Coordinates of C-alpha atoms in Angstrom, one line a residue:
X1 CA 19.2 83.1 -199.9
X2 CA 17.6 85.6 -201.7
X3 CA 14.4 84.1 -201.6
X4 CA 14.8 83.1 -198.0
X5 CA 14.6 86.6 -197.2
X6 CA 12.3 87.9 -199.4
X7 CA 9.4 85.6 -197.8
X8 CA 10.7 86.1 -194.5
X9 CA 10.4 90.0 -195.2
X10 CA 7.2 88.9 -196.5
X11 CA 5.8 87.7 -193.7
X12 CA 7.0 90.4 -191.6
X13 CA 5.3 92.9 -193.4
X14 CA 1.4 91.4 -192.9
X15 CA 2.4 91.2 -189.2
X16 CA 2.6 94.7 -189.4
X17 CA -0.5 95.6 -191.2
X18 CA -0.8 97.9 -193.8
X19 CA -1.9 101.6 -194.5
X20 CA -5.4 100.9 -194.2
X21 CA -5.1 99.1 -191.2
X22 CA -3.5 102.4 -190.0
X23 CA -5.7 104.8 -191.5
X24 CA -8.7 103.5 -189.3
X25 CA -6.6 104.0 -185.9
X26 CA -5.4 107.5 -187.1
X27 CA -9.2 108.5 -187.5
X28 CA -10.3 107.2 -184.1
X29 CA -7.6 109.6 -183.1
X30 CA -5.2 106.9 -181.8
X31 CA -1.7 105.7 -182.5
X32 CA -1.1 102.1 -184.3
X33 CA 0.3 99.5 -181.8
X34 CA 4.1 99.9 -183.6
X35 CA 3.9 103.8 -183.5
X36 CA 2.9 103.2 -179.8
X37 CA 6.4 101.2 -179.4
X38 CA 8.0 104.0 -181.4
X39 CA 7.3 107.2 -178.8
X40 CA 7.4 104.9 -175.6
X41 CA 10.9 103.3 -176.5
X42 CA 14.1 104.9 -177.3
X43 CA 15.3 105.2 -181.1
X44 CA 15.7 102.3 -182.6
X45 CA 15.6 100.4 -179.4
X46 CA 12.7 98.0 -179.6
X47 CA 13.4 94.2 -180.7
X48 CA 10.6 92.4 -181.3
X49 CA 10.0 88.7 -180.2
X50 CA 7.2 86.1 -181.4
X51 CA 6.4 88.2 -184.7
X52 CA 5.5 85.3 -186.6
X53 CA 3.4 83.5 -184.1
X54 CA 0.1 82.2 -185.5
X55 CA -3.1 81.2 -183.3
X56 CA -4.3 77.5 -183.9
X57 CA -5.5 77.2 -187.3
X58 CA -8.7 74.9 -185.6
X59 CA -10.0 77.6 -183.8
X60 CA -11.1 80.1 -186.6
X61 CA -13.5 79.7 -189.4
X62 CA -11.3 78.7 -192.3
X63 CA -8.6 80.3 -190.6
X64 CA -9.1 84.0 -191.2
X65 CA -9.4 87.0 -189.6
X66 CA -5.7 87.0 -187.7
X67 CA -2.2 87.0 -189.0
X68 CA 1.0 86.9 -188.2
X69 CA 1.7 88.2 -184.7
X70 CA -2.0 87.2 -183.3
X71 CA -2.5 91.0 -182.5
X72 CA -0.3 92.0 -180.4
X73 CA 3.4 92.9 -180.6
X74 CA 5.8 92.1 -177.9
X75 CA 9.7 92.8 -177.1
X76 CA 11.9 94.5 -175.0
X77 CA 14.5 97.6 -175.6
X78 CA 15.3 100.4 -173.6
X79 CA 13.6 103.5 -172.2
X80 CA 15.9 106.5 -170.9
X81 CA 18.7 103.8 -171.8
X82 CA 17.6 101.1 -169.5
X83 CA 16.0 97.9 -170.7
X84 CA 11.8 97.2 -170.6
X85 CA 9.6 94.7 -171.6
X86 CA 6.2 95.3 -173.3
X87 CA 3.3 94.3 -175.2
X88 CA 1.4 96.4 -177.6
X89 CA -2.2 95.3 -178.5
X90 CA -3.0 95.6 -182.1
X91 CA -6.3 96.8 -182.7
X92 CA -6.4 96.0 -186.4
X93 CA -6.4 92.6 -185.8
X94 CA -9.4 91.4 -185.2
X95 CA -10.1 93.8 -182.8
X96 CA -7.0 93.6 -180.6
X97 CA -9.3 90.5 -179.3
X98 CA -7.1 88.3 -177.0
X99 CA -6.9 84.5 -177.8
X100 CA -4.6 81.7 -176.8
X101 CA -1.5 82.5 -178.4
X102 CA -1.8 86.3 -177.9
X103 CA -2.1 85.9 -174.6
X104 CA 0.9 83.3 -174.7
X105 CA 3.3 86.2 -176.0
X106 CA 1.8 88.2 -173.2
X107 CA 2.9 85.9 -170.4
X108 CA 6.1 85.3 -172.5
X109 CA 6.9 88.4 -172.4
X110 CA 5.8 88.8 -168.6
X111 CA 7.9 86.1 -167.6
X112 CA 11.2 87.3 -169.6
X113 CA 10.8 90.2 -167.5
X114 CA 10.3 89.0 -164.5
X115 CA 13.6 86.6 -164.9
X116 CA 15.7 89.7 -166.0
X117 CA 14.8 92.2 -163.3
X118 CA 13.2 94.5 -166.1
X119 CA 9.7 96.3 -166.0
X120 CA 6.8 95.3 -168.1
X121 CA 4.3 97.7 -169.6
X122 CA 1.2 96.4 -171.2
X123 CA -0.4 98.6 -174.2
X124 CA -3.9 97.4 -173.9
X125 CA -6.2 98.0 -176.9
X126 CA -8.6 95.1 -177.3
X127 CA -12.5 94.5 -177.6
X128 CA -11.7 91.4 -174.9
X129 CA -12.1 87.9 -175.1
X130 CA -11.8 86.3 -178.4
X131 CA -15.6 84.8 -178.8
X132 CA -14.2 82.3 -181.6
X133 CA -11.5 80.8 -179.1
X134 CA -13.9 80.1 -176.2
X135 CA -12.7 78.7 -173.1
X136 CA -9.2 78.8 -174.6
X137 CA -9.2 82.6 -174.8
X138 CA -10.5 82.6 -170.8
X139 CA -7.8 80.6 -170.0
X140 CA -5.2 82.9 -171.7
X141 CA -6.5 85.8 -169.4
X142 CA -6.4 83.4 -166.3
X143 CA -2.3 83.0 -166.9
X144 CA -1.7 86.7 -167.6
X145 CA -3.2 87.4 -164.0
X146 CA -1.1 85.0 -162.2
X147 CA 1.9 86.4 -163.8
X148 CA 0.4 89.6 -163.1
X149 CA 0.3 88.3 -159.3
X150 CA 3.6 87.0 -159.3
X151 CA 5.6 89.7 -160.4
X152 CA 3.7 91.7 -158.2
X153 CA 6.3 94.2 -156.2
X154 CA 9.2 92.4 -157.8
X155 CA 8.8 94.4 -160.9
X156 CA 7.6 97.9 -162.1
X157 CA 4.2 97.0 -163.9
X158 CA 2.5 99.7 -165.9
X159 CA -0.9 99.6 -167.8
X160 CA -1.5 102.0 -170.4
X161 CA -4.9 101.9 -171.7
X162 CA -5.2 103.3 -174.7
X163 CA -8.5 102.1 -176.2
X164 CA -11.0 99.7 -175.0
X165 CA -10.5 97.4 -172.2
X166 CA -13.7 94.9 -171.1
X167 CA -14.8 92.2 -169.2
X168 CA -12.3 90.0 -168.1
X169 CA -9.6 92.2 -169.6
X170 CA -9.6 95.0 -166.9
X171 CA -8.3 92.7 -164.4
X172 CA -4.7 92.3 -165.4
X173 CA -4.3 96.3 -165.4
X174 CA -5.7 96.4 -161.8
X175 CA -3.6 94.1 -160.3
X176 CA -0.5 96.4 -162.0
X177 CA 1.0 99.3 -160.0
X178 CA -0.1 102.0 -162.0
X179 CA -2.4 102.8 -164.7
X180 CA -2.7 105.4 -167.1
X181 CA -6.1 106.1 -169.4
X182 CA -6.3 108.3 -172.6
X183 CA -9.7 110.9 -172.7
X184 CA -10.8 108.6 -175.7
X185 CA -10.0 104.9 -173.8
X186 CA -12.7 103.6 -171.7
X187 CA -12.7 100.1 -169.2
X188 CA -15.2 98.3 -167.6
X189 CA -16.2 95.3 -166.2
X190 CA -19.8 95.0 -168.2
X191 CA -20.8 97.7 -171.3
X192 CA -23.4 99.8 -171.4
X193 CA -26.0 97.3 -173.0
X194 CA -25.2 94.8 -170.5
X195 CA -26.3 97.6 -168.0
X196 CA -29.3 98.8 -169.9
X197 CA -30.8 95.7 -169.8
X198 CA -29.9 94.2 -166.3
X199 CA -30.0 97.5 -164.1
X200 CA -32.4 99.8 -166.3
X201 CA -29.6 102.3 -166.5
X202 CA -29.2 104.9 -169.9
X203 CA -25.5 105.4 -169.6
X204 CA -22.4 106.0 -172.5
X205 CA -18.9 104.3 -172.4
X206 CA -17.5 107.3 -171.4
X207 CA -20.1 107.9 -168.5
X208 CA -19.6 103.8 -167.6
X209 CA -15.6 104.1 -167.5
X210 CA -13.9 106.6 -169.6
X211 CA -10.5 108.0 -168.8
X212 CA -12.0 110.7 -167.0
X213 CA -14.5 109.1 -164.8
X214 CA -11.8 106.5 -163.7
X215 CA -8.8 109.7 -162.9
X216 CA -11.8 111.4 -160.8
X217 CA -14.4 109.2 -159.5
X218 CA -13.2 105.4 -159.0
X219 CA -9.3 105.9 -158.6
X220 CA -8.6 103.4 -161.2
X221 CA -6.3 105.1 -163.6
X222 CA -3.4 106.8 -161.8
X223 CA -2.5 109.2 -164.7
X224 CA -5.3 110.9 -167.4
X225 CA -3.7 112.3 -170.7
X226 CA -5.3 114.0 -173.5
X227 CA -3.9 111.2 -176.4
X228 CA -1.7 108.5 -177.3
X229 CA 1.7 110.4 -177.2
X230 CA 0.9 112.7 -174.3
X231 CA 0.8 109.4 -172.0
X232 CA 3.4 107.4 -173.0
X233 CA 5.6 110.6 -172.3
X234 CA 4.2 110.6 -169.3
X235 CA 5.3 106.5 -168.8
X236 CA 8.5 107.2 -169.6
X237 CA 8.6 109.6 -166.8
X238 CA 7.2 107.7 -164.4
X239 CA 9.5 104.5 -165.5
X240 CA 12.3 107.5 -164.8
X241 CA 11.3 107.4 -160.9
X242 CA 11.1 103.5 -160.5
X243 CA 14.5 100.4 -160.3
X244 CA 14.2 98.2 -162.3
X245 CA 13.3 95.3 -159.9
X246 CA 12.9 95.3 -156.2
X247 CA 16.6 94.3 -155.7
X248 CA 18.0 97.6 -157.4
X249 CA 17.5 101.1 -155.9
X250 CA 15.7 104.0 -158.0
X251 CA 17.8 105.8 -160.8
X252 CA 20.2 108.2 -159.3
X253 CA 20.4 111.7 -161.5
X254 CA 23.4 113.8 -160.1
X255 CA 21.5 117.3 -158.9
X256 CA 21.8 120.8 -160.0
X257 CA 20.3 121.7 -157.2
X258 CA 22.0 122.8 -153.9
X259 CA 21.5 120.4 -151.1
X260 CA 21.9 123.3 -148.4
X261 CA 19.5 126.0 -150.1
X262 CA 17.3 127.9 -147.9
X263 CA 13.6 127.8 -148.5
X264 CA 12.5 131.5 -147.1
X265 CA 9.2 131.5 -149.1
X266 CA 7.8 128.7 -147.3
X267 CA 7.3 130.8 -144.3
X268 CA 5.1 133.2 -146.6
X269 CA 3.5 130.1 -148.4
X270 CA 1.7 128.6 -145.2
X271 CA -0.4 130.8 -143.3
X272 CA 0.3 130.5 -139.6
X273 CA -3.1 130.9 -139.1
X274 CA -4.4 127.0 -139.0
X275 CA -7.9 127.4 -140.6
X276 CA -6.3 129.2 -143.9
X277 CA -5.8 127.1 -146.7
X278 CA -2.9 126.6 -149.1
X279 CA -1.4 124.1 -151.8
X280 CA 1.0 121.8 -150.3
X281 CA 2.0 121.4 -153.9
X282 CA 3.6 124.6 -153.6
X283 CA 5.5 123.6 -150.2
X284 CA 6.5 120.2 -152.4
X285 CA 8.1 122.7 -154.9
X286 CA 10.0 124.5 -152.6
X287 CA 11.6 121.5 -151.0
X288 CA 12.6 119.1 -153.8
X289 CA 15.4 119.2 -156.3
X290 CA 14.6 122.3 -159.1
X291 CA 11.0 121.9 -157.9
X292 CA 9.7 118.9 -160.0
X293 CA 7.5 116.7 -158.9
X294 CA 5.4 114.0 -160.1
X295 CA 2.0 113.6 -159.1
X296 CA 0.2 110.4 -158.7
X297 CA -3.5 110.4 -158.7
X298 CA -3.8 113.5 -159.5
X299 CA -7.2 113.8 -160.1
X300 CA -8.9 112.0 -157.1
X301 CA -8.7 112.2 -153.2
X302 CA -7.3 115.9 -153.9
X303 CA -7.1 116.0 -150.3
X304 CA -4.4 113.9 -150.0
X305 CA -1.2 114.4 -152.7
X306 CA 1.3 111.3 -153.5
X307 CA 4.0 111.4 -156.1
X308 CA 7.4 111.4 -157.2
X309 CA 10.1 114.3 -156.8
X310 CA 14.1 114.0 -155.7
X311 CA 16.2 114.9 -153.4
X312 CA 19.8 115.6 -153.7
X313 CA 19.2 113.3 -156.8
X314 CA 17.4 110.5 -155.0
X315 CA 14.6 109.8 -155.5
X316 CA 11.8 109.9 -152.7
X317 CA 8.2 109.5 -152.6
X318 CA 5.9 112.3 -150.9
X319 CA 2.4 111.8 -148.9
X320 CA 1.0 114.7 -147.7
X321 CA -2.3 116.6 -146.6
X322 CA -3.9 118.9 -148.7
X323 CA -5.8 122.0 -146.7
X324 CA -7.6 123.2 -149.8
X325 CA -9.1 120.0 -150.1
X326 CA -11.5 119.0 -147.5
X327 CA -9.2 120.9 -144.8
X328 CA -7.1 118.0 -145.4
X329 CA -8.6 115.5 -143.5
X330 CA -8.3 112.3 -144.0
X331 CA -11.2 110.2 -145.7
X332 CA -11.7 107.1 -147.2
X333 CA -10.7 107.7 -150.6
X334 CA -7.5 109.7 -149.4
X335 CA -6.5 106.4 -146.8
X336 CA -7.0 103.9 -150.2
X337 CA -4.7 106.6 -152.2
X338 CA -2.1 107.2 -149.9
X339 CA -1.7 103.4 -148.4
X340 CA -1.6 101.9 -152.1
X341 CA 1.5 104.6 -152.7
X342 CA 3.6 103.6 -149.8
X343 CA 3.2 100.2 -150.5
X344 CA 4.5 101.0 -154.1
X345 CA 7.2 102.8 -152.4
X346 CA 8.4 100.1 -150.2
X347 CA 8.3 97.5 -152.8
X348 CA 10.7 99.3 -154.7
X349 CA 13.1 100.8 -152.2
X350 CA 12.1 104.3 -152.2
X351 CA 12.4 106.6 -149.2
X352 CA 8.9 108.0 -148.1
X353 CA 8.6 111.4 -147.0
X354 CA 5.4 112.4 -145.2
X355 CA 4.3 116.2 -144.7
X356 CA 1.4 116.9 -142.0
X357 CA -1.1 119.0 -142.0
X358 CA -4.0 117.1 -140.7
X359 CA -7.1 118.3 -138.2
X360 CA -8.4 113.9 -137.9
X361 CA -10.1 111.9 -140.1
X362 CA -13.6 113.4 -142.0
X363 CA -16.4 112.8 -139.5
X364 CA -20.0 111.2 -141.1
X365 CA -22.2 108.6 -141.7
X366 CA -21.2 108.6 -145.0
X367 CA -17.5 107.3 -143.8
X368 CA -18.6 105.4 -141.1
X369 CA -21.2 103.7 -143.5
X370 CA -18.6 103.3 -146.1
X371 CA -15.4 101.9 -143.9
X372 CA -13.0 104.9 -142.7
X373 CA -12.2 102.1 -139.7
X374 CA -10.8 99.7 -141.9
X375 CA -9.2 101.7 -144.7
X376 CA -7.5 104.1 -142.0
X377 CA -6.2 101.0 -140.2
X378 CA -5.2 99.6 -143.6
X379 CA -3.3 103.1 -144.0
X380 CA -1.7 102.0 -140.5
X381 CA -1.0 99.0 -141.6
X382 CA 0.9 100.2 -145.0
X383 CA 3.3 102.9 -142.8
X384 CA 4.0 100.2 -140.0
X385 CA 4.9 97.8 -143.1
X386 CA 7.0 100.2 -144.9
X387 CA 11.1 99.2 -143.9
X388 CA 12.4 102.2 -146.2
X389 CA 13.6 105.3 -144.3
X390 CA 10.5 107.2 -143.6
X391 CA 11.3 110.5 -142.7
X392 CA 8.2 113.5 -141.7
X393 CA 7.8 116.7 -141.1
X394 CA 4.8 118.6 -139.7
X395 CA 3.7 121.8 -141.0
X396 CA 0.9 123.2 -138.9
X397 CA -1.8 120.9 -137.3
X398 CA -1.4 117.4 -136.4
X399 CA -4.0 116.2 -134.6
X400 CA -5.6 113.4 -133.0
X401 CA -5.4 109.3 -134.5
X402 CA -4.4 111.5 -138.3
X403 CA -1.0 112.0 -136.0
X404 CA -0.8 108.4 -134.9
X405 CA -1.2 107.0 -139.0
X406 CA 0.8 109.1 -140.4
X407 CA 4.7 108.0 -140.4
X408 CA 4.3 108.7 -136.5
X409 CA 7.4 107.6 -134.3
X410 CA 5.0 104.6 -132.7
X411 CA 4.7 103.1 -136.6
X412 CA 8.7 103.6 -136.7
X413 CA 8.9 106.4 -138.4
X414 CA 12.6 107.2 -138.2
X415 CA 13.3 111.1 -138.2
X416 CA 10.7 113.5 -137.3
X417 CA 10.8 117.1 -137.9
X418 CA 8.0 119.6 -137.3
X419 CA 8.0 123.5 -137.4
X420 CA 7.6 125.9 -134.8
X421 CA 4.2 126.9 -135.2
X422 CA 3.3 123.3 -135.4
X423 CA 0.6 122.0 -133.3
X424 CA 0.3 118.7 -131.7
X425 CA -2.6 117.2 -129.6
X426 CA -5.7 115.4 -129.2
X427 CA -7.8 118.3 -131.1
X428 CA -7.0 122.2 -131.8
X429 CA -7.4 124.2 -128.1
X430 CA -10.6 125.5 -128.8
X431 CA -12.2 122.0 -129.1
X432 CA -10.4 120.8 -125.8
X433 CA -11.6 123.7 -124.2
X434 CA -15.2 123.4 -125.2
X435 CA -14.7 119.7 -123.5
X436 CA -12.7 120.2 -120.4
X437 CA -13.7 123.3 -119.1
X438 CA -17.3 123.8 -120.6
X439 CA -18.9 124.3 -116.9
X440 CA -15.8 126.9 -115.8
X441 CA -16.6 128.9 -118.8
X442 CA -20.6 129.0 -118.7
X443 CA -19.9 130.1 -114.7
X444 CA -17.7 133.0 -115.8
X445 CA -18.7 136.7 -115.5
X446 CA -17.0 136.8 -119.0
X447 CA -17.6 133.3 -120.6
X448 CA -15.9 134.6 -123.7
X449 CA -12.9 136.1 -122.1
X450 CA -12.2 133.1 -119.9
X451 CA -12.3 131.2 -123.2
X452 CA -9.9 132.9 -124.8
X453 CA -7.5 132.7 -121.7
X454 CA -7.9 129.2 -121.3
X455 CA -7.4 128.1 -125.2
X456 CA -4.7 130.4 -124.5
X457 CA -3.0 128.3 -121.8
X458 CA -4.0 125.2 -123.2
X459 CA -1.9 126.2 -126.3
X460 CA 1.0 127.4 -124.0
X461 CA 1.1 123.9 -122.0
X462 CA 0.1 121.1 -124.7
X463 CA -0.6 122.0 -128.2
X464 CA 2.8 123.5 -129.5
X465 CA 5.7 121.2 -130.6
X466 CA 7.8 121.9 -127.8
X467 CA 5.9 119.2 -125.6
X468 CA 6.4 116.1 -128.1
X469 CA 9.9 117.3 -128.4
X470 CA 10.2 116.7 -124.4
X471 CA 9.1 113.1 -125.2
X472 CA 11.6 112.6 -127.8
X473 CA 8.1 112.2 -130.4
X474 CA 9.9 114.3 -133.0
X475 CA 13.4 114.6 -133.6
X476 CA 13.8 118.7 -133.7
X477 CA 11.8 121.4 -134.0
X478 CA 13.3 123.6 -137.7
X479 CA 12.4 126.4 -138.9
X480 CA 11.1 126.7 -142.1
X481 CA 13.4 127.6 -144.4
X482 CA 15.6 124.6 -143.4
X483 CA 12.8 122.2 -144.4
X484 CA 14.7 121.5 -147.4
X485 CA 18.7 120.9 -146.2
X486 CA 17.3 118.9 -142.8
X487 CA 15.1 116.7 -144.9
X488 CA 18.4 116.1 -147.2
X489 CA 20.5 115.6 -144.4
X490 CA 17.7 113.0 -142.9
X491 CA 17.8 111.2 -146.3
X492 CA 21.3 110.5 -146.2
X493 CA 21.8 109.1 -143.0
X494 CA 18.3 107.1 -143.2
X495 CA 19.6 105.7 -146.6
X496 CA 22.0 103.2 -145.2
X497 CA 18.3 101.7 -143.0
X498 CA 18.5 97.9 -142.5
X499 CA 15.4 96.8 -141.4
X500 CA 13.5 93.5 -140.8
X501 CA 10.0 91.9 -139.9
X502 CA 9.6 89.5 -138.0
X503 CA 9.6 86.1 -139.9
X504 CA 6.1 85.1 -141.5
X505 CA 4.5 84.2 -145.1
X506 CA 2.7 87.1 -145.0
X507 CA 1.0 89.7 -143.0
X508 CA -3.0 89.8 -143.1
X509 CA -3.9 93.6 -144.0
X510 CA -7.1 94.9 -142.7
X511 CA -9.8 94.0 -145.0

């Protein structure tokens, strides 16, 4: 028996490289694929599967270059003590390069998951396609995107790019639900030779699709962290916030927080005075339990905040405005950010809670040009989807169709707060003036003065909360100090929500 083990010890040791191997990741100033496993997992957690797999000894020159494993280590064990499935690319084998039986233990691995109601994070660290493997290699990518596609909303799938990821290889981690990037990863679609010589264009990896261009100017990674053990903290949190499968509800974490505490400082956090900005971070803080609150896309469409906080220990998603950011309007960007949340949200029964403070959508040619028709009515299309409770409240404008897309009672938005200072209409009073009564005020001995009495009444009758209150539009009119307790109160009711479309393979959302 001795012997048995010693060779199967054997064995296990080339699949997991040796010093040198690690050596060359520690100088690019990146983690090795099994110290990876180590921070993301819990102690002593991890079981590896498929460690001994081989790819076909045909495909390779003499059969060198790979080992044991194929480059990439896969398993499950448990983070914050419930169980996840992963795969970890292994750079040091020839390159982290994906070939047939790599990408088998991929969609092994994806498939395991997907039967046992578990997540699945992918560790991607590869130069792409294995050239040697040919089409067998493209047809290894091929299956990892339909599992990709068919576990889509039934399980939490992360990406965590933590090197390069090319070509073909960037797919997989966009049809995931969320993707985090180092500083020193990159992704693209074609390099930076590819684009020299086809387009004429001088441009680095890092200009092309490094972390940083991706977290501010495409959108594609949800989370930027400085280095390897930075981000998979920051997967663990987010795997914190998400069930395990669409079937289970989030992870429950008994408060410290009272339910029934007062917020006061809201009232001194957002000016009254509409045109004066503020962080709606800050409101988010003062609502949710002990004032943490995880932000998704941080770093892009600013003017619009998503992410993850709790309340009374549940957990909730938040969508709200942001007035320091483009006044909060809503853009294209900002309808693509906030419509790709709630649908995250709904997949995985979490309650969505929406806080307006929204003068319309950004005028231009720019948006026109660009599609603010369809990605607003996409963002339409996302709230009207959404069956989880969807509770709003309105913090100070709420005008025109940005009223009508966001969580509104016509998209069935079921309880509907707004404060008392709150102002509801087609546009702000001066605007409607300027329209209605343009003639009355150029005829005026005083022009000025009769505008300022007429904005005045036009407030008074129409653009105060009071009048969708008549109409049953919102549900109550708080004050703002009780943001916190109603919205709690609101959650627990709307918890229970049964509800149903009608019965259809699928809905066709806007293009």
């Amino acid at each position: 028996m001795e012997d048995f083990v010693r060779k199967l010890r054997e064995r296990k040791a080339i699949a997991a490289g040796t010093e040198k191997d690690a050596a060359a990741q520690h100088q690019k100033g990146r983690l090795t694929a099994r110290e990876r496993i180590e921070v993301l997992f819990d102690p002593n957690s991890f079981n590896e599967i498929d460690t001994l797999v081989t790819p076909r000894y045909e495909s390779y020159m003499g059969g060198k270059g790979s080992r044991f494993g194929d480059g990439v280590v896969t398993g499950f064990g448990l983070i914050n003590g419930r169980q996840v499935f992963a795969a970890a690319q292994d750079a040091s084998v020839m390159g982290g390069s994906l070939g047939e039986m790599h990408a088998n233990k991929i969609v092994k691995a994806m498939r395991m998951a997907l039967s046992y109601g578990c997540p699945f994070v992918a560790l991607n660290d590869s130069g792409g396609a294995r050239i040697q493997e040919g089409v067998d290699s493209l047809g290894g990518y091929a299956r990892i995107f339909d599992a990709n596609c068919e576990a889509s909303g039934v399980i939490p799938q992360l990406s965590v790019i933590l090197g390069p990821c090319a070509g073909g290889a960037v797919y997989s981690p966009g049809l995931t639900d969320f993707i985090f990037m180092t500083e020193n990863s990159y992704m693209f679609i074609t390099g930076p030779e590819v684009v020299r010589s086809v387009m004429q264009e001088q441009v680095s990896q890092e200009e092309l699709g490094g972390g940083r261009i991706h977290a501010t100017e495409s959108g594609v990674a949800h989370f930027l962290s400085r280095d390897d053990q930075e981000c998979l903290l920051k997967v663990r949190e987010l795997l914190s916030y998400l069930p395990s499968n669409n079937m289970s509800d989030p992870p429950y974490v008994p408060p410290h927080d009272d339910p029934e505490r007062r917020c006061p400082e809201l009232e001194e956090l957002v000016p009254v005075d509409p045109q004066k900005p503020y962080d709606v971070r800050e409101v988010i803080a003062s609502i949710v339990d002990d004032g943490r609150f995880l932000e998704v896309h941080e770093l892009w469409a600013q003017n619009m905040v998503v992410g993850f906080a709790r309340l009374d220990g549940y957990v909730v998603g938040l969508v709200a405005n942001q007035p320091i950011h483009l006044a909060g309007t809503i853009d294209i960007k900002a309808s693509i950010k906030a419509t790709h949340f709630i649908r995250i949200c709904d997949a995985y029964n979490i309650p969505i809670i929406t806080l307006q403070d929204v003068p319309g959508f950004l005028p231009g040619t720019s948006q026109e040009y660009g599609g603010i028709i369809r990605n607003g009515a996409r963002l339409i299309y996302a709230y009207s989807e959404a069956t989880v409770p969807k509770l709003m409240l309105i913090l100070r404008k709420s005008y025109g169709g940005a009223y009508c897309v966001m969580s509104s009672k016509g998209l069935r938005g079921d309880l509907l707060y707004a404060w008392p200072n709150a102002e509801l209409a087609v546009m702000g009073a001066a605007g409607a003036v300027n329209i209605l009564f343009r003639n009355e005020v150029k005829a005026a001995d005083d022009p000025k003065a009769r505008s300022r009495e007429l904005v005045s009444e036009y407030q008074e009758k129409f653009n105060n909360p009071y009048v969708a209150a008549a109409r049953g539009l919102i549900d109550d009119v708080i004050e703002p100090r009780d943001s916190r307790r109603v919205l709690v109160r609101a959650l627990h009711v709307t918890l229970s929500k049964r509800d149903r479309h009608l019965p259809k393979k699928h809905g066709i959302s806007p293009m």
